[in-house]
Tab-separated table of C-alpha atoms in Angstrom:
chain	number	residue	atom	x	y	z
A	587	UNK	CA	77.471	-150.533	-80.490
A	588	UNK	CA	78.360	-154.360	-79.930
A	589	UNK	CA	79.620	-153.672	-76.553
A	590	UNK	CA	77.025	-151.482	-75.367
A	591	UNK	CA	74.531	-154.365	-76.193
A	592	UNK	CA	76.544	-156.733	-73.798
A	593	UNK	CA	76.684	-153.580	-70.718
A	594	UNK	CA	72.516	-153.160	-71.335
A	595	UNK	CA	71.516	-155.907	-68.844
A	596	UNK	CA	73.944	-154.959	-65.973
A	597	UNK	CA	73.182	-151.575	-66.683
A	598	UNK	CA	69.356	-152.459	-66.294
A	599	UNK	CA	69.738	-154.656	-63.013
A	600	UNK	CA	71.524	-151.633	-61.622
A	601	UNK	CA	69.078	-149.368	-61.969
A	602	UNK	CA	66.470	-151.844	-61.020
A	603	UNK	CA	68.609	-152.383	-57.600
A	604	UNK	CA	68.782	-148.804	-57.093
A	605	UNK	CA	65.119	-148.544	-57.066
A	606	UNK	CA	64.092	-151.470	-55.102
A	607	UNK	CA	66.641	-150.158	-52.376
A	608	UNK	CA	64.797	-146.756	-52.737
A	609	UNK	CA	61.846	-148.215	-51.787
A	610	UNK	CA	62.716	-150.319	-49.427
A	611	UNK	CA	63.790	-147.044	-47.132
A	612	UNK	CA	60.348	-145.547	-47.390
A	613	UNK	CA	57.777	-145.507	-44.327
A	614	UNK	CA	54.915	-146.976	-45.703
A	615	UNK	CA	53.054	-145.006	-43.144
A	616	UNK	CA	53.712	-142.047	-44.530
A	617	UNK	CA	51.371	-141.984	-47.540
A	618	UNK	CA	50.391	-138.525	-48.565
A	619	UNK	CA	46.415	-138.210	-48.976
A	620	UNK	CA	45.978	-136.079	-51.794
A	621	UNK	CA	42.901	-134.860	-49.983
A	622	UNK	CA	44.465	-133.414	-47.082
A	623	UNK	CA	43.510	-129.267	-46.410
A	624	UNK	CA	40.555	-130.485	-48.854
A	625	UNK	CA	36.871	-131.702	-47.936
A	626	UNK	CA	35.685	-134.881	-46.624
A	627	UNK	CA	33.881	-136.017	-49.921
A	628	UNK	CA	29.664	-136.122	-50.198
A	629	UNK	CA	28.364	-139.330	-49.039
A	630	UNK	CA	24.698	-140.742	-48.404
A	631	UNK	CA	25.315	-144.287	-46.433
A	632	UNK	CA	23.212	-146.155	-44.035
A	633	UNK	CA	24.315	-146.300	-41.004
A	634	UNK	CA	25.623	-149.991	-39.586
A	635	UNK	CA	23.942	-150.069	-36.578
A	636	UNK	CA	20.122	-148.321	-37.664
A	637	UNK	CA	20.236	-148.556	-41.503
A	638	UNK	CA	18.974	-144.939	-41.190
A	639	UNK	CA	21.038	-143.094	-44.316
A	640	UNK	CA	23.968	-140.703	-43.090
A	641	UNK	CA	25.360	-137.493	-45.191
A	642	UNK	CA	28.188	-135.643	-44.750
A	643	UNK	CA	25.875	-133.170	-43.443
A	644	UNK	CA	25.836	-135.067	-40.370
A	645	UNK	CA	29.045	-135.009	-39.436
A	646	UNK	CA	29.734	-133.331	-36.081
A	647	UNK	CA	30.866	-129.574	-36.248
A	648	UNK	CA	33.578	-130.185	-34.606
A	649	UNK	CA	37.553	-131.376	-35.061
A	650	UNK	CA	36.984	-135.621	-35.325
A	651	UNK	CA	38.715	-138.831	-36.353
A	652	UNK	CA	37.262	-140.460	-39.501
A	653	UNK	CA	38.376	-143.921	-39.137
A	654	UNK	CA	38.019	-146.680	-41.793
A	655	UNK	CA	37.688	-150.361	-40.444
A	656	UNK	CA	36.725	-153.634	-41.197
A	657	UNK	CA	35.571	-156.981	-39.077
A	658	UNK	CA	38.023	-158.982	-41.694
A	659	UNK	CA	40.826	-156.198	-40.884
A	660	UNK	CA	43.371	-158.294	-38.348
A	661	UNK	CA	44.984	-154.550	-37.531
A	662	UNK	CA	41.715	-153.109	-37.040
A	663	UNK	CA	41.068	-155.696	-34.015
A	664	UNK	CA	44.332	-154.488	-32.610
A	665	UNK	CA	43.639	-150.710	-33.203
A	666	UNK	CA	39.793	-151.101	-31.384
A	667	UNK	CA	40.754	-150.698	-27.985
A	668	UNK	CA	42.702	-147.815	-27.876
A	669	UNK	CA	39.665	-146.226	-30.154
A	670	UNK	CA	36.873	-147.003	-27.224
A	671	UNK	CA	40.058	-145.042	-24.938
A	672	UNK	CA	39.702	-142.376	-27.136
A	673	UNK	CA	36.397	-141.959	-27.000
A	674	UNK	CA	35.886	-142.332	-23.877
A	675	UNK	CA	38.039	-139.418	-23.109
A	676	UNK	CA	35.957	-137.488	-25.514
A	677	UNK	CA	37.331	-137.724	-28.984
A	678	UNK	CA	34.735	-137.879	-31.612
A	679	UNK	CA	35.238	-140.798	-34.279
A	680	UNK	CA	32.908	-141.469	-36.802
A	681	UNK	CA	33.794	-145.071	-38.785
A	682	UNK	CA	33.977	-145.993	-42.236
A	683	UNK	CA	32.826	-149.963	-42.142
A	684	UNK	CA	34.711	-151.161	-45.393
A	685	UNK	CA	33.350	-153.597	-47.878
A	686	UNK	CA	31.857	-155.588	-45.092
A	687	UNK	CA	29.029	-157.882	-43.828
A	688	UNK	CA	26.727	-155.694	-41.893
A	689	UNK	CA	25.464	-158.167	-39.765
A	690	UNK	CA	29.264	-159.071	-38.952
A	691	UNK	CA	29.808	-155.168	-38.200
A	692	UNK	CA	27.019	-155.135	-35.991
A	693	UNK	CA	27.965	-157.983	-33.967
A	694	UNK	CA	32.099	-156.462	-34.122
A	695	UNK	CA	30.752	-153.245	-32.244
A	696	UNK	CA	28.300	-155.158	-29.416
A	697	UNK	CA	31.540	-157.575	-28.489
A	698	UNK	CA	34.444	-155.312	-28.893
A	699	UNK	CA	32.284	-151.891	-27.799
A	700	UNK	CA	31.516	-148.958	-30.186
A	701	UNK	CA	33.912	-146.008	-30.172
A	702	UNK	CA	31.892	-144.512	-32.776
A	703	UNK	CA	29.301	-141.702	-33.198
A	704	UNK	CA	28.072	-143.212	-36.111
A	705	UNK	CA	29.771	-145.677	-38.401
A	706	UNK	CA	28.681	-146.038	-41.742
A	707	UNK	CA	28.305	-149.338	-43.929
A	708	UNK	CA	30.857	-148.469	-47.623
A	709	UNK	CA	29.906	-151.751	-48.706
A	710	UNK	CA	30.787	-151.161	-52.376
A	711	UNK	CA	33.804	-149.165	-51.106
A	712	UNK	CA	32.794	-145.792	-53.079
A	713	UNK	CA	33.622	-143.175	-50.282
A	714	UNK	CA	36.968	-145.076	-49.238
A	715	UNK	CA	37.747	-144.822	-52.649
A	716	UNK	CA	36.899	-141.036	-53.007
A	717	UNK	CA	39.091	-141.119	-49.532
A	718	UNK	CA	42.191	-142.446	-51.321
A	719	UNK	CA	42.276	-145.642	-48.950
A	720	UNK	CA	44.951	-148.372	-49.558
A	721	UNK	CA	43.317	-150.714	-46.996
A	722	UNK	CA	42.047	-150.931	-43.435
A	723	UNK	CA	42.852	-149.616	-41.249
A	724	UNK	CA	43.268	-145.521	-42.074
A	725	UNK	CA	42.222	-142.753	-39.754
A	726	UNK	CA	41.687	-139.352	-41.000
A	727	UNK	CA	41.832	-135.757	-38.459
A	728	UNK	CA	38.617	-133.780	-40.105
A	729	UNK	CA	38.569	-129.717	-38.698
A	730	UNK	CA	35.295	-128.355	-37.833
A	731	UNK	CA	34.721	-127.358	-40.775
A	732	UNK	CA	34.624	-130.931	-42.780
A	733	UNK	CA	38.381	-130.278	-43.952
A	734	UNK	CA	40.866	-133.164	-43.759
A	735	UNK	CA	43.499	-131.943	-42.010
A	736	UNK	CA	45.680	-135.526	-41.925
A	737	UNK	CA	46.131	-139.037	-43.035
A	738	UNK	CA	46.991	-141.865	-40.859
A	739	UNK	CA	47.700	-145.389	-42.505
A	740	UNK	CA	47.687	-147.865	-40.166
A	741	UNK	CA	46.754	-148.420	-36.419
A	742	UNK	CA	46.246	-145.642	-34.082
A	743	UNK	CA	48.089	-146.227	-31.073
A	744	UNK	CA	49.401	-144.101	-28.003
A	745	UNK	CA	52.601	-143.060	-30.070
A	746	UNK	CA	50.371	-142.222	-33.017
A	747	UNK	CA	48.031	-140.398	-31.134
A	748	UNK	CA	50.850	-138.381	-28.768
A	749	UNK	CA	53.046	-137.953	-31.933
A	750	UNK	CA	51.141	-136.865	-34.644
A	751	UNK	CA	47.543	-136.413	-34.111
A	752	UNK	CA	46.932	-135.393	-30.855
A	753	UNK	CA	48.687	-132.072	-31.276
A	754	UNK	CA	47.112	-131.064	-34.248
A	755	UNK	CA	43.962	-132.340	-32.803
A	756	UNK	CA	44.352	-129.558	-30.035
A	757	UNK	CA	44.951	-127.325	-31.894
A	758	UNK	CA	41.794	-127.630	-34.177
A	759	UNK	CA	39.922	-127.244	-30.727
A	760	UNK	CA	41.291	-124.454	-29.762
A	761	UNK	CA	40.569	-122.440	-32.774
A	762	UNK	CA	37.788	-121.674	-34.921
A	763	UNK	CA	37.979	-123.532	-37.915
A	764	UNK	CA	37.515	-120.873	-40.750
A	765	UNK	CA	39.980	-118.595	-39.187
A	766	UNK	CA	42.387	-121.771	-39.219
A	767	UNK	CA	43.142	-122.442	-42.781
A	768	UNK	CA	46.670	-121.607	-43.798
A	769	UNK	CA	47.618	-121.471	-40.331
A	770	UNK	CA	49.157	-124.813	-39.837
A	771	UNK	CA	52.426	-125.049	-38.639
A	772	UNK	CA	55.238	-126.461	-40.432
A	773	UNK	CA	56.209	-128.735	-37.393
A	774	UNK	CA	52.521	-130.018	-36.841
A	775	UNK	CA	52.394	-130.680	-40.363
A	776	UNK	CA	55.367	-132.664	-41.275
A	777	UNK	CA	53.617	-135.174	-39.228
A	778	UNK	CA	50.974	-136.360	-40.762
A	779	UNK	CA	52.835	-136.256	-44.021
């Protein structure tokens, strides 16, 4: 028992190493969203730009990028421009503003151009939280239908878009959203897990 008391601390630091190592090979892009396949959650914000309040309810019927950012959020400034390119080619986004100054948001979307539909103000951070967001920024694919179809952590960029959520995007166009669930492929899936 003496000498298993003397092993206990190397035995401890190797498991600790073991896991640190672990972890240190994991994408930390690849977050599952325990919300994907369900609803976007209920929400009743103002909007940043007309302080009119927004619902769920008024969330284009159609596939759309949800996409949380933030005027403080250094990777959000980078992820901005390819957003208005997206838009302008006729993606929908709606925003999430996160925990920010709305004056600060307002003056964000006049200098860097608004990609958005709408962007609403979370200022307490309720619906990110409801979202499962780590941070800013996080874009989510929403079907037709309101459903969350994927989770992307981090900045949306041409390889992003290409790679993961542009195909599934198509797809969602191309089909009618209630006759789509279930019928995700394995491949397109894998990808925004």
């Amino acid at each position: 028992m003496a000498r298993l008391k003397l092993f206990l601390p190397l035995i401890i630091f190797a498991a600790l190493a073991l896991l640190f190592w672990r972890g240190l090979s994991l994408n930390p892009q690849d977050m599952p969203s325990a919300l994907v396949n369900k609803p976007v959650p209920e929400f009743a914000l103002l909007d940043v730009e007309s302080n009119r309040e927004l619902k769920k309810s008024d969330l284009p019927k159609k596939p759309l990028l949800l996409n949380v950012w933030a005027t403080w959020c250094v990777s959000c400034r980078v992820e901005h421009p390819y957003l208005n390119d997206l838009a302008a080619g006729g993606v929908p986004i709606v925003g999430i503003n996160l925990k920010d100054d709305n004056e600060a948001a307002q003056k964000w979307l006049e200098k860097f151009h608004n990609p958005y539909l709408f962007s609403v103000s979370d200022v307490e951070g309720r619906l990110a939280m409801d979202l499962g967001v780590f941070g800013a920024p996080e874009t989510f694919l929403v079907d037709a239908g309101g459903t969350i179809r994927c989770k992307h952590v981090g900045v949306v960029d041409d390889k992003v878009w290409q790679t993961k959520l542009q195909p599934l995007y198509e797809r969602l166009q191309n089909q009618e959203w209630d006759s789509f669930s279930g019928d995700l492929s394995d491949s397109l899936l894998a990808r925004c897990h």
